[in-house]
């Protein structure tokens, strides 16, 4: 097991090298650089911009920039400095990662909390209205673009006044609130973005749950259970469900892997102060090392998500051996 | 069973983690508002008796597009940052953003020698930094040292230099500052009002000495270290939200003797984009918001019932214009910057006049700006009352005149397809590039295309992102026509890259080779001369002639300016919205604003 984990982590190294190198290359391909916006600003003279170009090393070839970034990253665990904040990228990420994790967890909780029962019901009551409702939810959830849904939810919040319009805290009153009311305030702000992020996650989980439970319901052990006179409720939950869960665990790992990428758009639109809004602004301004760091983090999450899925699978299913 | 428990466990773990994080988030937010005992009124206090006296208390919530990038006013290069530093630090001279007037700031009064080479600023006496240390002339000297320091690379440096030479800044006693320049420097007051915010030497002296000034006052600076002499100081910063709290040592008082500011706090919320901003305004989560010109009528209609005020701030201060590329020659790869046949059209003044006459500016104002805007014909916006020359040549919408001008240079529709051809049989067609992201400007571009098509000029629109446009135009110089908007900070001297032929935003002829000739040379010498005096009447006279040259020669073809609208909730007193100095939300006199009630 330890060897397996270590080997997987070791495999992360070439992935990270490739991802970081490729992202540096792609950022370089994009027209302009961080200084383009400053060049267009009449208040800032061209000589000042040239001095910054020197200081940031933007005059060098992208690969040379990459190598020096890599050297610092490996030798000093230094992911570079943000051009616009002039602070280490790591500290920028550190203060936002918890917010993104909070949103992503809430969204997953919502998506899985809705999708699992929905998928189980749809399989157990196959071809009834429950099943059709499941399909409808799945298709709708999948087909609404997340950008549009985010805007629609914001409009709804503004129109009804029930939920706050984006953000993570009540700007004016948060600091005056007592401890538990602060928790409530954040939770209240969490609902709309978690809903938007979660909706698209419902469909794949619910569909997968339904399909694998239907498979499981056709197996011999279920027939045996039914023959022994177990109730349908017990048959589904005790006998079929465990068999159907393996693919769900893999799917769960993939969800972790995709957390960062799904939160990007939602955070930016709904003003959630997490990594997504940081990454989007960095991409827009071509703040090179912030872009690099977020891409590297996304790929670490991808690999770790898969790893977690594999481990969970091995723990839950004795037939799967980890070597 | 095992698996069930496992899954349950997983979810429970996530739920626990989420709750824990929520609590951890709360823990940061301990209320750190230490109330400083009220100190007595300093000798150099300014009494503001033009405002309505209000009670103290309450908070103003304002928006910004993104979080501040630092709290260092001398290193800031974008408005999300200056928006916050302007409220913490003061300048020697204050700019009244509503009237574009210069008021005494940290300098109580000033005068200039007869030869205009020596400025004397008398500082306010007895005022203190927000931490209680006395403010003195040494802090001003320190600020200029920090700006000019070679390790700092401050973007402010060029604003307070003349021909690249720093000013000579010295003190006379503890409360007089003398600034000397080697040539007269006309925009001195503007430069000191918009730049060189004074920072405390006792707090940042060591950082400058160690060569670490550029990255000091970064966003991770402990809040109690971020202070100036301004009305507010930093209380707290976290991703998405910056909280400023009243500086109890601020040096302005109202007529009733109450120390300003009235508001306890200013809370700056990063909203990410204009749409969310507007929605947050509608939900009363943010107090001030800009309104797009095409949404202004609707906003005005509902404002009374809902309880907010919409202010028409008049046409924007910059200009919206496009340029036909007149750059001759070839780049190092041997490619011409502009196709030679098109270059000959673009360089013909009659062609540019025809294009200008063919544009129906009134219709643009009516359709793209919802009726809220003005046609413009010159480089300074009519909104800039101080500098605008109303005598520049203008003309109405004149498609007939345009066709005659085009015919006079031999452009005729020989094959009857509605598009003109020149003497060599080439279709009169070009590509106009502009950037995406500004829906109103994109609509203006489309209207221009339709107008030009009506006189037989085929224009293809190309919408690219801002960086691409900038790269094509300002870097490679290979483009046919481009459309930009310019901004203004209220004094033409702060945009010399626009007035001088060698300037980096002269899109119609970038990086000219050899000496410039004709009207451009004339404009260069007038604009340069205007820098040499601080006599406003003289500077204005010179710039009036520059404006005429620009308007006559149509290097840029000016289109129409939209009006700027802003809205605020009716819960404040003394609101005077302005529109310069890099404030997104037009609120600049927040030290005088009284909060009447909670939202």
PDB file of C-alpha atoms in Angstrom, chain A residues 12 45 94 116 148 323:
ATOM      1  CA  UNK A  12       3.285  13.138 -10.138  1.00  0.00           C
ATOM      2  CA  UNK A  45       5.873  56.221 -18.526  1.00  0.00           C
ATOM      3  CA  UNK A  94      -2.710  29.977   1.079  1.00  0.00           C
ATOM      4  CA  UNK A 116     -27.339   9.450  -4.705  1.00  0.00           C
ATOM      5  CA  UNK A 148     -25.746  31.407 -17.357  1.00  0.00           C
ATOM      6  CA  UNK A 323       0.304  -3.329  -5.813  1.00  0.00           C
TER       7      UNK A 323
END
